Short mmCIF file of C-alpha atoms in Angstrom, two decimals:
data_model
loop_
_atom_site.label_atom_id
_atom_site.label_comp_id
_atom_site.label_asym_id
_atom_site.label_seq_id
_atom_site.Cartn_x
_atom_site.Cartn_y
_atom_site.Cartn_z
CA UNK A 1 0.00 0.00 0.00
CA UNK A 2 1.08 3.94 -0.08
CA UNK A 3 3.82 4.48 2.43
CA UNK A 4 5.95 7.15 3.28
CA UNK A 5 9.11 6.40 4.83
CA UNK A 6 11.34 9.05 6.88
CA UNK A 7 14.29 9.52 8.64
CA UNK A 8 16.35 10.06 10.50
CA UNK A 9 13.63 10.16 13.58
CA UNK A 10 15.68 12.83 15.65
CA UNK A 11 18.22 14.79 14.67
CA UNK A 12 20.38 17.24 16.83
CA UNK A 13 22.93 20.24 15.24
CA UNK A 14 24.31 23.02 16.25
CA UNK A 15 23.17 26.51 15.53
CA UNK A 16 24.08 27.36 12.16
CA UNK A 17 24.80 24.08 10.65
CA UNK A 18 23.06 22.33 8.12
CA UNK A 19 20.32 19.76 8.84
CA UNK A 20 18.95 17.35 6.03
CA UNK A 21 16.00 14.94 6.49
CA UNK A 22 15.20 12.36 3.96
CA UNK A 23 11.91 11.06 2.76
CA UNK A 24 10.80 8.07 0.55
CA UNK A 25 7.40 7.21 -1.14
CA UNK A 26 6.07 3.91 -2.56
CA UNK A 27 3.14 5.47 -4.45
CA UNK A 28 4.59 6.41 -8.23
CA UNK A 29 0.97 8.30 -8.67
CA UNK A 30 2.73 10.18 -6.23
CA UNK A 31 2.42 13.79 -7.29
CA UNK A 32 2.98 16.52 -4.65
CA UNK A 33 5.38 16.32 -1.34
CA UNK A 34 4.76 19.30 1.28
CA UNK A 35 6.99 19.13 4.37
CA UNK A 36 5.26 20.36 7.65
CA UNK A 37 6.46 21.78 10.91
CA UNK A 38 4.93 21.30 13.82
CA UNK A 39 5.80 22.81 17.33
CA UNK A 40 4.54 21.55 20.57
CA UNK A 41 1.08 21.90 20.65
CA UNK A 42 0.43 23.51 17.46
CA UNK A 43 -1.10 22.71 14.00
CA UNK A 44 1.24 21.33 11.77
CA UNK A 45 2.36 24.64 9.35
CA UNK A 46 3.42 23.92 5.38
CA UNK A 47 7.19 25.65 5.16
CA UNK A 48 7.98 24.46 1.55
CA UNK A 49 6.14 22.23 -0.96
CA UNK A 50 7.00 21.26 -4.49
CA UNK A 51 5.37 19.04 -7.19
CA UNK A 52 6.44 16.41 -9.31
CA UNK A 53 7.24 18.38 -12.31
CA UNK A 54 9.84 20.50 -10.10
CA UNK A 55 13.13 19.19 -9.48
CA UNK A 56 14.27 21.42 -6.66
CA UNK A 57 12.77 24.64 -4.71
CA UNK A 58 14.31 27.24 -2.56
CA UNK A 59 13.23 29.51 0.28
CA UNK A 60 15.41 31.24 1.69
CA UNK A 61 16.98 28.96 4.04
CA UNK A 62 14.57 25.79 3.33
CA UNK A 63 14.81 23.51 0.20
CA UNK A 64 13.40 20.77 -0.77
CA UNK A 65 14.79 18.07 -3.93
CA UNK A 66 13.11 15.81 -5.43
CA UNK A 67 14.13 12.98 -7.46
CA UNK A 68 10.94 10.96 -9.19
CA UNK A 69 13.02 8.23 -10.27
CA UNK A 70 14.56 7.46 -7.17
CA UNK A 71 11.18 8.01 -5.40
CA UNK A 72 13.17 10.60 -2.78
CA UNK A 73 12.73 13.58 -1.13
CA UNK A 74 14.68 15.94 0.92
CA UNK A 75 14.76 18.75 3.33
CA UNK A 76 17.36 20.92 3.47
CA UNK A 77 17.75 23.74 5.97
CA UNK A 78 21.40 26.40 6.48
CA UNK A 79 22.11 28.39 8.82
CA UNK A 80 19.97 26.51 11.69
CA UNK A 81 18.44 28.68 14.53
CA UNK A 82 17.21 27.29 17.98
CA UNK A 83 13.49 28.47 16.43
CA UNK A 84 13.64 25.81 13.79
CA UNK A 85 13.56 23.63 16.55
CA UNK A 86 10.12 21.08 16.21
CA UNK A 87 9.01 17.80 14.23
CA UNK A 88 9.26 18.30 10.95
CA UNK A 89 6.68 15.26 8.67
CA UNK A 90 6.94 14.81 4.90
CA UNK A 91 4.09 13.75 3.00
CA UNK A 92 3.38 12.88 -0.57
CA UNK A 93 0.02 13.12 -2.29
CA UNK A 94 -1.73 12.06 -5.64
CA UNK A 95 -4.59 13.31 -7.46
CA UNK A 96 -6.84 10.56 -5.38
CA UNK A 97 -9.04 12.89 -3.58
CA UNK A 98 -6.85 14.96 -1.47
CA UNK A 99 -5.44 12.68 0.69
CA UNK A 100 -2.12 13.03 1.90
CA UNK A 101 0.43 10.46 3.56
CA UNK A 102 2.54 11.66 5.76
CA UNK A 103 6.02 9.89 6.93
CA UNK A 104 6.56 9.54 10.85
CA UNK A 105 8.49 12.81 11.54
CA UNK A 106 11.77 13.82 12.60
CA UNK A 107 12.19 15.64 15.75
CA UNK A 108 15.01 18.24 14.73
CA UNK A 109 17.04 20.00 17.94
CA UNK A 110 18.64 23.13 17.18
CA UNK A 111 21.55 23.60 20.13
CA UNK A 112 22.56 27.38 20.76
CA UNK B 1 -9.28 34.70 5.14
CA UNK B 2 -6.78 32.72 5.17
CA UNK B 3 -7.52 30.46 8.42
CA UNK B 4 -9.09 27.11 9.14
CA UNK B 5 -10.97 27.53 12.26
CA UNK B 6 -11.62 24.53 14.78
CA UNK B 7 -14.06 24.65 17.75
CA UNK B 8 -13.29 23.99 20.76
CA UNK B 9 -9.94 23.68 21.25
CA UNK B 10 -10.28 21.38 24.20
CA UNK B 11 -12.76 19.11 24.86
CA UNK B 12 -13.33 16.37 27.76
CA UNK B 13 -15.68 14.06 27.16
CA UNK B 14 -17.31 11.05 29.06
CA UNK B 15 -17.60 7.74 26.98
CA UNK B 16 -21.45 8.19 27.18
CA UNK B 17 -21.54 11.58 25.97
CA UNK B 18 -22.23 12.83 22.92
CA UNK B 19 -20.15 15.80 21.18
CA UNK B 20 -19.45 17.64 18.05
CA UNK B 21 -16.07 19.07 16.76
CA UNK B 22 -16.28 22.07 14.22
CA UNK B 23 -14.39 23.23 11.23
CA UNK B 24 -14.59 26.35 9.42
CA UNK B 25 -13.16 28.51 6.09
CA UNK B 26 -14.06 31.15 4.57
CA UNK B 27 -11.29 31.11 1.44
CA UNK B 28 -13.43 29.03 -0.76
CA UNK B 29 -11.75 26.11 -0.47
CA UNK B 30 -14.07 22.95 -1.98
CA UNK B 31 -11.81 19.99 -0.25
CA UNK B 32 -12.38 19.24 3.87
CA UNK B 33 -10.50 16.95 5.54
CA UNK B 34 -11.04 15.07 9.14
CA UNK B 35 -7.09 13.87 10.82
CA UNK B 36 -6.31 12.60 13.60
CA UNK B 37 -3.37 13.01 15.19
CA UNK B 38 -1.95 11.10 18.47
CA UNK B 39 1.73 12.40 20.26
CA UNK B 40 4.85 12.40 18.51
CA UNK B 41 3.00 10.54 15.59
CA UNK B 42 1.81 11.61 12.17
CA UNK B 43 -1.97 12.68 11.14
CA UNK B 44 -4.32 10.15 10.32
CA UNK B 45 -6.72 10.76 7.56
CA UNK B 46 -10.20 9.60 8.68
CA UNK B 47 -12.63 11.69 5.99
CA UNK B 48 -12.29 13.61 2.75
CA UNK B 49 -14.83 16.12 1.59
CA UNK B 50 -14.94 17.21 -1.75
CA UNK B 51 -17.71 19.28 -3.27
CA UNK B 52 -19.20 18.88 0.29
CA UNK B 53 -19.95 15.17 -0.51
CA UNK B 54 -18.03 12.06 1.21
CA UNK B 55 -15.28 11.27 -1.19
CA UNK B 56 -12.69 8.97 1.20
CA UNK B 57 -13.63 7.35 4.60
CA UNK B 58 -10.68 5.49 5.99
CA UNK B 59 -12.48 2.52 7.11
CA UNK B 60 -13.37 4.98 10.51
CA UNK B 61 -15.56 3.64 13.30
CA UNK B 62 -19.28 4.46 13.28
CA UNK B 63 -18.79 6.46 16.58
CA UNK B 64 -17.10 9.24 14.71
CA UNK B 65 -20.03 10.68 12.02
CA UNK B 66 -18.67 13.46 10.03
CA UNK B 67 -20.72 16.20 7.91
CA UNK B 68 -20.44 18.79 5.71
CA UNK B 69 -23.43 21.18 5.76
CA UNK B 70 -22.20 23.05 2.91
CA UNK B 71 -18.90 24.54 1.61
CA UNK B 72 -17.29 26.71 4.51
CA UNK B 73 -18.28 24.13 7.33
CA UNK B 74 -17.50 20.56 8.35
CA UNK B 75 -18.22 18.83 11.99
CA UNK B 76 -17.51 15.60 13.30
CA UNK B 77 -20.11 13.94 15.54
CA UNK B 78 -18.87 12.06 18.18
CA UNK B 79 -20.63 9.14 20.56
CA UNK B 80 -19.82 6.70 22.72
CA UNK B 81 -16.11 6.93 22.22
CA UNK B 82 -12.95 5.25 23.73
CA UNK B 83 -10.32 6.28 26.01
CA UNK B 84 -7.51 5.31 23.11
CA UNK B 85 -10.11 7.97 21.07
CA UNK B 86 -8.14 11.12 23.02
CA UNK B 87 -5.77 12.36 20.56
CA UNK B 88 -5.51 16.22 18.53
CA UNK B 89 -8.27 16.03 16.22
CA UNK B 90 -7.30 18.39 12.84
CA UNK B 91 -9.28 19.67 9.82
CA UNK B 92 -7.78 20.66 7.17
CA UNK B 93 -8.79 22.03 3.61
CA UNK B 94 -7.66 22.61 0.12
CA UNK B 95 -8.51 24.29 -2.99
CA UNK B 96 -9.65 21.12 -4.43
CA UNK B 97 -9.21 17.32 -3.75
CA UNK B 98 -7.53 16.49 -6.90
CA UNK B 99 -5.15 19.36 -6.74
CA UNK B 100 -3.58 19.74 -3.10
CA UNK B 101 -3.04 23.54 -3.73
CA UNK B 102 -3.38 25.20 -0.13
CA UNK B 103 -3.24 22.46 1.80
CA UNK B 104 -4.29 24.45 5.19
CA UNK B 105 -4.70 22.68 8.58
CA UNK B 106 -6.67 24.23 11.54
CA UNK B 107 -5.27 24.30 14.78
CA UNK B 108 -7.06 21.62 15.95
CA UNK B 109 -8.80 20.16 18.92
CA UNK B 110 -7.74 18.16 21.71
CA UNK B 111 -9.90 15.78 22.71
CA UNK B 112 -9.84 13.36 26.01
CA UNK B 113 -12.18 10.91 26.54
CA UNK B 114 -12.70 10.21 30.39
#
């Protein structure tokens, strides 16, 4: 069935160094991959998105690659701050109705 | 409006009780969506609205009955429910099912059940 696998689960840096996170999805029908943050208590907020005609997308300090063939997707974030501290989810979506799968998060540490 | 708004944001509920969780938008959006969301772990769909009709149930028990009155609302009934029920319930919506485009989520509502 669809699956969406992520890792690593945790991941600790130090301010201002890089942190990557690293998503795969089963579903080839597999058309859009949004990556979420979520603080403590909070919704879960869309920082960067891209779809699968898009090989790579940049905001400011977040991007995201894709590679179809390879069924992979990553999260890239510079110059870390102790506010990008949170869970951070993938997910990958089709055209079938919406519904979005989401990988099992990565709880990302940003040390001062 | 750019907001998905959820009602209440805390709710404790007795396993005979009967409760409703609410969803609202006001940007148009045509796609509603039910999650459920337990600690450190992922959302859950349970329902998809699209075009305010039932599009996707995920194979959800009876004792969560969702509905869509019409385009800018969407509640989820609740009855009789479980302790291993209390979890962060989210709605989310989108411009349309089959396109994804502003995937927004609500801030939910965290639900015990007693």
């Amino acid at each position: 069935g669809e699956n969406v696998e992520q890792h690593p689960s945790t991941l600790s840096v130090q301010e201002g160094d890089s942190a990557v996170i690293k998503c795969t999805y089963s579903d080839s029908a597999s058309n859009y991959f949004p990556w979420y943050k979520q603080e403590l208590g909070k919704r879960p907020q869309l920082i960067i998105d891209i779809r699968s005609n898009v090989g790579e997308k940049k905001d400011q300090r977040i991007a995201v690659t894709l590679n179809k063939t390879a069924k992979h997707f990553s999260l890239h974030i510079t110059e870390t701050q102790p506010e990008d501290s949170a869970v951070y989810f993938c997910a990958a979506g089709t055209h079938q109705g919406g519904k979005l799968i989401f990988g099992q998060g990565t709880e990302l540490s940003v040390k001062p | 409006d750019t907001e998905v708004t959820q009602t209440p944001k805390h709710l404790v509920m007795g396993m005979t009780n009967k409760k409703s969780l609410k969803c609202e938008q006001h940007m148009g959006h045509r796609a509603m969506y039910w999650y459920k969301q337990k600690a450190k772990k992922p959302p859950e769909l349970m329902f998809v609205y699209s075009y305010e009709k039932l599009s996707i149930n995920e194979s959800v028990p009876s004792r969560f009955s969702p509905e869509c009155p019409n385009s800018s609302l969407l509640n989820l009934h609740l009855h009789a429910l479980q302790p291993e029920d209390s979890a962060l319930y989210l709605c989310a919506s989108s411009r349309r099912a089959e396109t994804n485009y502003g995937y927004t989520f609500g801030s939910g509502t965290r639900l015990t059940v007693v």
